[in-house]
Amino acid sequence: MDVDVSGRSDVVDICLVGAGVAGLYALWQCKVSGLSVTCYEAAGDVGGVWYWNRYPGARCDIESIDYSYSFDKGLQAEWRWSENYATQPEILSYFQHAADRLALRDLITFEERVTSAAYDDASATWTVRTASGKQTVARYLVLATGSLSSLNVPDIDGFDSFSGDVLFTAEWPHEPVDFTGKRVGLIGTGSSGVQLAPLVAEQAASLTVFQRSANYSVPLHVHSYTDEEWAEILAGYEERRAVSRVSLGGTPHGPNPVHPRDMDEAQRHAALEQRWQRGGILFASTFQEQRVDLAVNDLAREFAEEKIRAIVHDAQTAEDLIPTDHPIGTKRPITDTGYFEMFNRDHVTLVNLRREPITKMTPEAVVTAEREFEIDVLILATGFDAFTGALKAINPVGVDGVDMEEAWRDGPVTYLGVQVPAFPNMFVVNGPGSPSVLANQAMTAEQQVEWIFDLIRHCRAQGVIRVSTSQEAAAEWGRAVQAAADKTLYPTAKNTWYVGANVPGKPQVFMPYAGGFGTYRQICDEVAAANYRGFDLRTS
Ligand code: N01
């Protein structure tokens, strides 16, 4: 380091981007470690995805008792979830409450979008700039920008000419939207579109669902907690969290302990029915080896397909709703409340875009290869430029002027999902190469933030001013991420946002670490114990 910034009061320890689930916990880590911090958040409040995705029907499909912070016993003890799968307003209230209780709000600059970040090797600092012209110089840059925060906007001919209202699920208005008497079109049948559609159908004069890919969906089965249930949850809380911390997916639930080969057909059917009735994404892991063995997966897949056929009256619509291109669970499992049932209503139409793609939009209509659908409102539930979109929007510039666009031209390259070669002192939370979206992200955020701040504290204690990783360490981790995916059925689904296939032109690389949250935690802990193997820690 040529320029010593140790005495400079204008240099903060941490510049943190994002005040969502991970960012709030990172702020708490700054507070308890006595690290000075500037935090920029593009939204008007805390909550991240739960701030933006406020469409009707939005809920988390991981039980709220698990999808919440585990690091603060007081916070845990005083918050009572009303339902097993909380609604977006309740989850947002929880994170607002956490920010207030932990006194984090004053540390956040809201409605401030970070537009650039540049590393200076001479001073080992990052200079971060925002849309309104603010600037921060920091020793460390922590990007808690979310893996699902950058919108994927479809490129449809004539889109801008449409004269009706356009709504994005991921940027839903704060005021209630009234669909009464409206002809509504919905593009996108992932988790967001499937959650939203039945509520729109309740109000709208007509709903036309434009489906490019069919998805498996399992009923969520929401219920309110009784006092007895809640008391039981609290009694088992510590154990529940302990089990989750070393689990595959960051929750206490595992597959059926009996392998399906040791069951007869009736027992297998009963096991699947039990999971189906329990509801939620756990159906995608009913059986051991369901995510790695196609024959086992077929049992669950065929069961789910029969459910669709039994629910949907029109045979062609039912067939159109059944996926043909992936084993169940290899795309993100979807959960719903009355989605398939909705297609039995006369005013709801499914349009299979694989048969009749959208060709254009006019001021009044969505036009497919076969028909024209006049609508008043278009809803886009078209997903995200996952993992890399929010990071590339900032496009940090690292050593020797290399920017992230360039560094990740062929796909994201990280070591452990937390650091990028040539970007010293920069950390990514829930980034590509981490378990993130394949596990309970509230828990993965805690693990990653703790690990990153342990490293930062270690550096401070050892007088380290520059921490970086090498291309070799990142390449080795990239191979480990691919190898973990190759042991599963995930790569058999080609058309998923896990590989970036939903964004035209995006390099296709399997991005999340599929080896399991518990295994990943163990690897990270081993790296730390081996004096941060794979990192270069420099004191000058
Ligand atoms: O986005 P998606 P999402 N023309 O990418 C379609 C989490 N989440 O917001 O599959 C036509 O899954 C696209 O089609 P295809 C969860 O991790 C959780 O729904 O690419 N269609 C797809 O149908 C989830 O997985 C919760 O062929 C186009 C849809 O739009 C993740 O967020 C709730 C198109 C996008 O689906 C993302 O979910 C909500 C085009 N040009 C979200 N472009 C819960 O916890 C895209 N599509 C319950």
XYZ file of C-alpha atoms and ligand atoms in Angstrom:
588
model
C 0.000 0.000 0.000
C 1.441 3.360 -1.025
C -1.212 5.581 0.525
C -1.908 5.189 4.238
C -5.569 5.956 5.021
C -5.452 4.855 8.642
C -5.852 8.358 10.042
C -8.416 9.611 7.558
C -11.830 10.331 9.042
C -13.452 10.401 5.591
C -12.636 6.725 5.050
C -15.163 4.311 6.581
C -14.438 0.698 7.358
C -17.342 -0.698 5.369
C -19.466 0.473 2.480
C -22.490 -1.807 2.481
C -24.910 -1.960 -0.428
C -28.388 -3.242 0.396
C -30.552 -3.322 3.513
C -32.448 -6.526 2.867
C -32.234 -9.761 4.810
C -28.434 -10.003 4.457
C -27.700 -6.280 4.574
C -29.486 -5.721 7.874
C -27.510 -8.480 9.512
C -24.287 -7.079 8.024
C -25.163 -3.732 9.602
C -25.616 -5.468 12.937
C -22.188 -7.073 12.514
C -20.679 -3.619 11.847
C -22.344 -2.302 14.970
C -21.198 -5.045 17.311
C -17.675 -4.974 15.848
C -17.282 -1.199 16.117
C -16.823 -0.861 12.363
C -17.806 2.432 10.801
C -20.252 1.907 7.944
C -22.069 3.684 5.168
C -25.050 1.738 3.891
C -26.859 2.609 0.676
C -30.265 1.145 -0.102
C -32.123 1.829 -3.356
C -35.545 1.225 -1.779
C -37.429 3.553 0.525
C -37.241 1.123 3.411
C -35.553 -2.042 4.619
C -36.587 -5.552 3.526
C -35.012 -6.092 0.090
C -37.155 -8.460 -1.980
C -39.924 -8.111 0.597
C -40.009 -4.376 -0.010
C -40.274 -4.659 -3.774
C -42.347 -7.812 -4.361
C -45.541 -6.607 -2.701
C -47.971 -8.120 -5.195
C -51.171 -9.670 -3.800
C -50.600 -13.250 -2.698
C -46.845 -12.863 -2.131
C -45.690 -15.175 0.628
C -42.499 -16.930 1.505
C -42.567 -20.640 0.707
C -40.213 -21.436 3.571
C -41.901 -21.508 6.974
C -41.505 -18.135 8.616
C -40.162 -19.606 11.816
C -37.201 -20.746 9.716
C -37.137 -17.799 7.315
C -36.202 -15.303 10.043
C -33.086 -14.362 11.980
C -31.671 -16.853 14.438
C -28.831 -14.722 15.797
C -30.788 -12.697 18.349
C -32.749 -14.592 20.971
C -34.657 -11.488 22.084
C -35.794 -10.720 18.557
C -36.877 -14.289 18.127
C -38.689 -14.463 21.453
C -40.809 -11.367 20.993
C -41.972 -11.997 17.437
C -44.912 -14.291 16.880
C -45.704 -15.317 13.317
C -49.420 -15.509 12.641
C -49.254 -18.192 9.924
C -46.913 -20.979 8.910
C -46.108 -19.239 5.600
C -46.296 -15.523 6.274
C -47.567 -12.957 3.788
C -45.281 -10.314 2.324
C -46.700 -7.537 4.578
C -45.991 -9.600 7.690
C -42.464 -10.495 6.548
C -41.763 -6.853 5.698
C -43.058 -5.833 9.160
C -40.689 -8.355 10.689
C -37.633 -6.868 8.977
C -38.809 -3.346 9.804
C -39.177 -4.451 13.411
C -35.701 -6.024 13.362
C -34.202 -2.781 12.006
C -35.923 -0.775 14.750
C -35.152 -3.166 17.568
C -31.489 -3.364 16.607
C -31.390 0.413 15.965
C -30.061 0.016 12.412
C -32.159 2.560 10.520
C -29.942 5.548 11.241
C -27.068 3.727 9.561
C -28.928 3.444 6.236
C -29.226 6.002 3.461
C -32.482 5.089 1.708
C -33.495 5.780 -1.895
C -29.846 5.892 -2.842
C -28.871 3.608 -5.695
C -25.190 2.753 -6.032
C -24.074 3.293 -9.601
C -20.348 2.596 -9.477
C -17.546 1.297 -7.293
C -13.839 1.456 -8.044
C -10.914 -0.086 -6.192
C -7.670 1.810 -5.614
C -4.753 -0.532 -4.971
C -2.461 2.234 -3.704
C -4.724 2.898 -0.706
C -6.502 -0.492 -0.672
C -9.864 1.290 -0.605
C -13.084 1.346 -2.596
C -14.704 4.538 -3.828
C -18.439 4.069 -4.175
C -20.731 6.520 -5.965
C -24.505 6.823 -6.026
C -27.090 8.069 -8.503
C -27.580 11.324 -6.587
C -23.840 12.029 -6.527
C -22.949 10.829 -3.038
C -19.489 9.302 -2.608
C -17.988 7.040 0.043
C -14.440 5.796 0.419
C -14.261 2.513 2.332
C -11.740 -0.143 3.251
C -14.197 -2.912 2.416
C -17.092 -3.100 0.000
C -19.845 -5.522 1.009
C -22.452 -6.190 -1.681
C -25.693 -7.483 -0.178
C -27.611 -6.626 -3.327
C -29.680 -9.828 -3.467
C -29.673 -12.704 -5.908
C -33.174 -11.911 -7.178
C -33.313 -8.136 -7.396
C -32.526 -7.133 -10.969
C -35.643 -7.301 -13.160
C -35.825 -9.381 -16.310
C -37.887 -7.277 -18.694
C -39.029 -9.170 -21.802
C -38.146 -7.768 -25.169
C -41.497 -7.822 -26.967
C -42.024 -6.039 -30.252
C -44.411 -3.114 -29.727
C -44.236 -3.342 -25.922
C -43.869 0.429 -25.537
C -46.907 1.059 -27.699
C -49.266 -0.692 -25.256
C -51.679 1.929 -23.917
C -52.979 0.015 -20.889
C -51.400 -0.283 -17.457
C -48.216 -2.333 -17.073
C -47.402 -3.809 -13.658
C -44.299 -5.724 -12.590
C -44.675 -8.169 -9.710
C -41.172 -7.227 -8.596
C -41.977 -3.497 -8.532
C -45.577 -3.659 -7.434
C -47.267 -0.342 -6.554
C -47.639 0.584 -2.892
C -51.316 1.435 -3.384
C -53.894 -1.354 -3.832
C -54.631 -2.190 -7.472
C -58.275 -2.749 -8.397
C -58.772 -5.220 -11.245
C -62.577 -5.107 -11.096
C -64.028 -5.154 -14.597
C -60.558 -5.267 -16.184
C -59.256 -7.630 -18.854
C -55.897 -8.686 -17.478
C -52.980 -10.399 -19.206
C -50.245 -12.095 -17.173
C -46.876 -13.069 -18.647
C -44.814 -15.371 -16.448
C -45.729 -18.515 -14.563
C -42.920 -18.826 -12.023
C -43.382 -18.476 -8.258
C -44.575 -14.861 -8.520
C -47.090 -15.274 -11.347
C -48.506 -18.470 -9.868
C -48.989 -16.857 -6.444
C -50.595 -13.748 -7.883
C -52.884 -15.162 -10.589
C -55.709 -16.646 -8.458
C -56.159 -13.333 -6.619
C -56.339 -11.386 -9.866
C -58.845 -13.932 -11.205
C -61.046 -13.247 -8.167
C -61.524 -9.636 -9.305
C -60.852 -9.323 -12.995
C -63.401 -9.554 -15.803
C -60.983 -11.886 -17.545
C -57.482 -13.219 -16.970
C -55.292 -14.520 -19.770
C -52.186 -16.356 -18.567
C -49.374 -16.419 -21.121
C -47.229 -19.434 -20.229
C -43.848 -20.014 -21.865
C -42.864 -22.922 -19.602
C -45.116 -25.066 -17.473
C -44.013 -25.570 -13.878
C -44.753 -28.047 -11.148
C -46.576 -26.440 -8.255
C -47.560 -27.800 -4.874
C -50.325 -26.355 -2.679
C -48.914 -24.227 0.126
C -51.606 -25.066 2.704
C -51.418 -21.906 4.770
C -52.784 -22.015 8.276
C -52.814 -19.801 11.360
C -50.833 -20.995 14.336
C -52.799 -22.051 17.367
C -51.403 -21.189 20.807
C -50.524 -24.849 21.311
C -48.651 -25.073 18.029
C -46.740 -21.906 18.763
C -45.770 -23.129 22.229
C -44.543 -26.360 20.667
C -42.477 -24.448 18.110
C -40.874 -22.313 20.807
C -40.098 -25.374 22.917
C -38.244 -26.991 20.000
C -36.788 -23.790 18.642
C -33.129 -24.243 19.598
C -33.006 -27.754 18.241
C -34.828 -26.717 15.085
C -32.181 -24.101 14.378
C -29.303 -26.414 15.269
C -30.566 -29.023 12.814
C -31.141 -26.375 10.129
C -27.590 -25.056 10.412
C -26.104 -28.347 9.248
C -28.903 -29.335 6.873
C -29.090 -29.532 3.098
C -31.480 -26.623 2.706
C -31.315 -24.573 5.890
C -34.534 -25.913 7.374
C -35.150 -28.719 9.886
C -36.978 -30.934 7.386
C -35.501 -33.925 5.640
C -36.816 -36.518 3.229
C -38.781 -39.588 4.212
C -36.288 -41.789 6.096
C -37.429 -44.882 4.205
C -36.044 -45.276 0.692
C -38.847 -45.763 -1.866
C -37.283 -49.043 -3.009
C -38.141 -50.391 0.442
C -41.802 -49.390 0.072
C -44.559 -51.000 -1.940
C -46.599 -48.931 -4.370
C -49.305 -48.096 -1.840
C -46.727 -46.956 0.696
C -44.971 -44.789 -1.870
C -48.273 -43.232 -2.849
C -49.151 -42.611 0.803
C -45.757 -40.992 1.421
C -46.245 -38.675 -1.552
C -49.822 -37.861 -0.558
C -48.692 -37.041 2.969
C -46.089 -34.563 1.660
C -48.581 -33.119 -0.803
C -51.077 -32.522 1.984
C -48.389 -31.049 4.200
C -47.802 -28.574 1.387
C -44.905 -26.473 0.201
C -41.578 -27.027 -1.473
C -40.776 -30.044 0.714
C -42.680 -32.143 -1.791
C -39.637 -31.738 -4.042
C -37.653 -33.725 -1.496
C -40.214 -36.305 -0.420
C -37.846 -39.182 -0.979
C -34.189 -39.613 -0.372
C -32.323 -39.335 -3.650
C -35.240 -37.595 -5.365
C -32.914 -34.813 -6.455
C -30.202 -37.162 -7.668
C -31.935 -40.284 -9.043
C -34.239 -39.900 -12.042
C -36.217 -43.080 -11.264
C -36.991 -41.792 -7.765
C -37.764 -38.343 -9.122
C -40.193 -39.879 -11.620
C -42.319 -41.174 -8.737
C -42.904 -37.669 -7.415
C -43.149 -36.122 -10.872
C -45.833 -38.541 -12.039
C -47.753 -38.059 -8.790
C -47.724 -34.258 -9.280
C -48.820 -34.634 -12.890
C -51.780 -36.781 -11.870
C -52.779 -34.063 -9.397
C -52.871 -31.511 -12.216
C -54.967 -33.842 -14.391
C -57.348 -34.473 -11.473
C -57.779 -30.756 -10.719
C -58.037 -29.204 -14.192
C -61.248 -30.130 -16.007
C -60.219 -29.310 -19.561
C -57.876 -32.057 -20.746
C -55.875 -29.879 -23.152
C -55.393 -27.163 -20.523
C -54.238 -29.806 -18.047
C -51.686 -31.157 -20.524
C -50.463 -27.639 -21.267
C -49.936 -27.082 -17.532
C -47.760 -30.178 -17.185
C -44.028 -29.591 -17.702
C -42.304 -31.744 -20.281
C -38.770 -30.440 -19.997
C -37.473 -31.095 -16.479
C -37.631 -33.464 -13.522
C -39.616 -32.094 -10.588
C -37.574 -29.822 -8.340
C -34.805 -29.118 -10.848
C -36.376 -25.747 -11.544
C -37.344 -23.830 -8.421
C -40.394 -25.656 -6.994
C -43.480 -23.480 -6.982
C -46.124 -23.282 -4.296
C -49.640 -22.036 -4.813
C -53.080 -21.486 -3.407
C -55.675 -22.491 -5.970
C -53.558 -21.971 -9.100
C -54.557 -25.056 -11.082
C -58.181 -24.803 -9.836
C -58.297 -21.272 -11.265
C -58.183 -22.653 -14.820
C -61.613 -24.221 -14.283
C -63.145 -20.747 -14.233
C -64.747 -19.575 -17.476
C -63.056 -16.187 -17.495
C -59.510 -17.605 -17.146
C -57.615 -18.659 -20.275
C -54.243 -20.369 -20.566
C -52.185 -19.547 -23.635
C -49.374 -21.992 -24.323
C -46.594 -19.859 -25.781
C -44.660 -22.924 -26.838
C -47.472 -23.513 -29.349
C -48.281 -19.915 -30.173
C -45.476 -17.514 -29.186
C -46.111 -13.832 -28.596
C -45.266 -12.022 -31.805
C -45.973 -8.425 -30.769
C -47.980 -6.040 -28.704
C -50.300 -3.366 -30.008
C -51.787 -0.441 -28.037
C -54.695 -2.717 -27.046
C -53.510 -6.293 -27.199
C -51.006 -9.089 -26.851
C -50.708 -10.818 -30.211
C -49.585 -14.419 -30.546
C -48.817 -16.447 -33.667
C -52.478 -17.512 -33.711
C -54.621 -14.996 -31.846
C -55.010 -11.469 -30.531
C -55.900 -10.909 -26.864
C -57.279 -7.487 -26.030
C -56.371 -6.460 -22.504
C -56.573 -3.424 -20.220
C -53.749 -4.385 -17.861
C -50.556 -6.335 -18.495
C -48.799 -7.944 -15.513
C -45.200 -9.022 -15.952
C -44.026 -11.736 -13.600
C -41.026 -12.408 -15.792
C -38.432 -12.921 -13.093
C -34.925 -11.676 -12.566
C -31.450 -11.457 -13.993
C -30.520 -13.696 -11.075
C -27.232 -13.604 -9.149
C -25.258 -11.389 -11.494
C -27.755 -8.714 -12.600
C -27.563 -6.468 -9.532
C -23.780 -6.804 -9.320
C -23.200 -6.041 -12.982
C -25.505 -3.016 -12.685
C -22.914 -1.553 -10.300
C -20.130 -3.083 -12.389
C -17.335 -2.686 -9.812
C -13.899 -1.938 -11.200
C -11.085 -3.916 -9.550
C -7.326 -4.150 -9.919
C -5.813 -2.791 -13.175
C -9.165 -1.365 -14.268
C -10.798 -4.776 -14.806
C -14.554 -4.441 -14.385
C -17.041 -7.124 -13.480
C -18.625 -7.196 -16.943
C -15.224 -8.161 -18.300
C -14.245 -10.470 -15.434
C -17.533 -12.371 -15.711
C -17.853 -12.304 -19.479
C -18.087 -16.132 -19.582
C -20.077 -16.422 -16.360
C -19.511 -15.584 -12.714
C -16.193 -16.549 -11.132
C -15.983 -16.555 -7.338
C -14.160 -18.195 -4.502
C -16.738 -19.693 -2.111
C -19.290 -17.335 -3.633
C -17.956 -14.511 -1.463
C -14.969 -13.066 -3.300
C -13.959 -12.396 -6.906
C -10.342 -12.517 -8.120
C -8.984 -9.023 -8.938
C -11.559 -7.414 -6.648
C -9.699 -7.194 -3.299
C -11.550 -6.139 -0.151
C -14.886 -6.735 -1.894
C -17.340 -9.320 -0.599
C -20.584 -10.604 -2.071
C -23.328 -12.066 0.124
C -25.448 -14.917 -1.282
C -23.522 -14.564 -4.519
C -23.018 -17.024 -7.385
C -21.173 -20.068 -6.105
C -22.930 -20.018 -2.727
C -25.942 -22.166 -1.734
C -28.195 -19.073 -1.516
C -31.317 -19.800 -3.581
C -31.065 -23.567 -3.075
C -31.495 -23.079 0.669
C -33.284 -20.902 3.204
C -31.799 -17.526 2.293
C -32.366 -16.005 5.700
C -30.080 -18.653 7.128
C -27.556 -18.604 4.292
C -27.339 -14.819 4.697
C -26.543 -15.218 8.392
C -23.850 -17.798 7.682
C -22.228 -15.754 4.918
C -22.344 -12.441 6.750
C -20.885 -14.010 9.904
C -18.125 -15.638 7.906
C -17.259 -12.456 5.983
C -17.199 -10.349 9.133
C -15.083 -12.936 10.944
C -12.596 -12.542 8.103
C -12.733 -8.742 8.300
C -12.231 -8.882 12.086
C -9.340 -11.298 11.584
C -7.746 -8.891 9.098
C -8.067 -5.976 11.499
C -6.573 -7.967 14.337
C -3.629 -9.069 12.153
C -3.017 -5.667 10.568
C -4.104 -6.984 7.164
C -5.166 -4.177 4.870
C -5.740 -6.081 1.623
C -7.573 -9.383 1.236
C -7.924 -10.955 -2.158
C -8.367 -14.331 -3.797
C -6.617 -15.838 -6.794
C -7.840 -17.041 -10.195
C -6.630 -20.524 -9.212
C -8.686 -20.629 -5.997
C -11.744 -19.348 -7.838
C -11.282 -21.796 -10.722
C -11.029 -24.667 -8.262
C -14.184 -23.508 -6.504
C -15.930 -23.165 -9.863
C -15.103 -26.813 -10.571
C -16.443 -27.791 -7.138
C -19.704 -25.917 -7.821
C -20.096 -27.669 -11.174
C -19.196 -31.062 -9.677
C -21.789 -30.585 -6.927
C -24.438 -29.771 -9.539
C -23.381 -32.734 -11.691
C -24.106 -35.113 -8.820
C -27.737 -33.967 -8.922
C -30.480 -33.789 -11.532
C -30.353 -29.977 -11.637
C -28.314 -29.814 -14.873
C -31.002 -31.830 -16.688
C -33.198 -28.706 -16.542
C -31.737 -26.526 -19.264
C -34.253 -23.730 -19.154
C -33.831 -22.222 -15.684
C -32.648 -19.015 -14.112
C -30.236 -21.165 -12.064
C -28.099 -21.193 -15.228
C -29.185 -17.811 -16.568
C -31.224 -19.305 -19.423
C -34.080 -16.852 -18.847
C -32.015 -13.822 -19.870
C -31.183 -13.674 -23.585
C -27.420 -13.679 -24.207
C -26.451 -14.467 -20.617
C -23.592 -16.987 -20.387
C -25.025 -20.248 -19.079
C -23.298 -21.514 -15.961
C -24.917 -23.359 -13.058
C -24.621 -20.622 -10.439
C -25.731 -21.843 -6.995
C -23.700 -24.331 -4.965
C -25.786 -27.535 -4.886
C -23.648 -29.485 -2.412
C -25.859 -28.476 0.498
C -25.888 -25.663 2.999
C -24.373 -27.739 5.828
C -21.530 -28.950 3.616
C -20.880 -25.439 2.376
C -20.745 -24.121 5.951
C -18.238 -26.840 6.791
C -16.057 -25.949 3.784
C -16.095 -22.258 4.733
C -15.186 -23.095 8.324
C -12.314 -25.322 7.159
C -10.995 -22.537 4.930
C -11.053 -20.115 7.882
C -9.376 -22.637 10.169
C -6.605 -23.123 7.573
C -5.667 -19.447 7.907
C -8.092 -18.519 5.155
C -6.711 -20.898 2.555
C -7.172 -19.492 -0.947
C -7.062 -15.878 0.238
C -4.047 -13.615 0.087
C -3.897 -11.478 3.257
C -1.422 -8.608 3.015
C -0.269 -6.228 5.684
C 1.403 -3.790 3.303
O -39.518 -15.508 -11.723
P -39.219 -16.837 -12.602
P -40.401 -15.384 -10.397
N -41.970 -14.317 -22.569
O -37.978 -16.542 -13.345
C -41.482 -16.219 -17.888
C -38.262 -16.572 -5.746
N -39.641 -16.325 -5.354
O -40.416 -13.949 -10.003
O -39.687 -20.407 -17.471
C -42.751 -15.141 -21.880
O -39.275 -18.047 -11.802
C -40.638 -17.405 -17.537
O -40.726 -18.400 -18.516
P -39.525 -19.487 -18.649
C -38.087 -18.041 -6.121
O -36.785 -18.441 -5.874
C -40.080 -16.949 -4.247
O -41.692 -16.041 -10.566
O -38.239 -18.704 -18.577
N -42.497 -15.561 -20.645
C -41.275 -17.792 -16.205
O -42.482 -18.463 -16.389
C -38.383 -17.988 -7.601
O -37.931 -19.082 -8.322
C -41.383 -16.775 -3.855
O -39.754 -20.123 -19.960
C -41.380 -15.118 -20.071
C -41.583 -16.424 -15.598
O -41.642 -15.504 -16.673
C -37.693 -16.703 -7.971
O -37.984 -15.819 -6.901
C -42.247 -15.966 -4.579
C -40.500 -14.242 -20.724
C -40.526 -15.967 -14.634
O -40.449 -16.863 -13.582
C -38.163 -16.082 -9.265
O -39.585 -16.184 -9.338
C -41.756 -15.323 -5.699
C -40.842 -13.844 -22.033
N -40.038 -13.033 -22.729
C -40.452 -15.507 -6.085
N -39.474 -13.972 -19.886
C -41.842 -17.500 -2.677
O -41.164 -17.587 -1.676
C -39.712 -14.666 -18.766
N -40.866 -15.361 -18.874
C -43.096 -18.193 -2.765
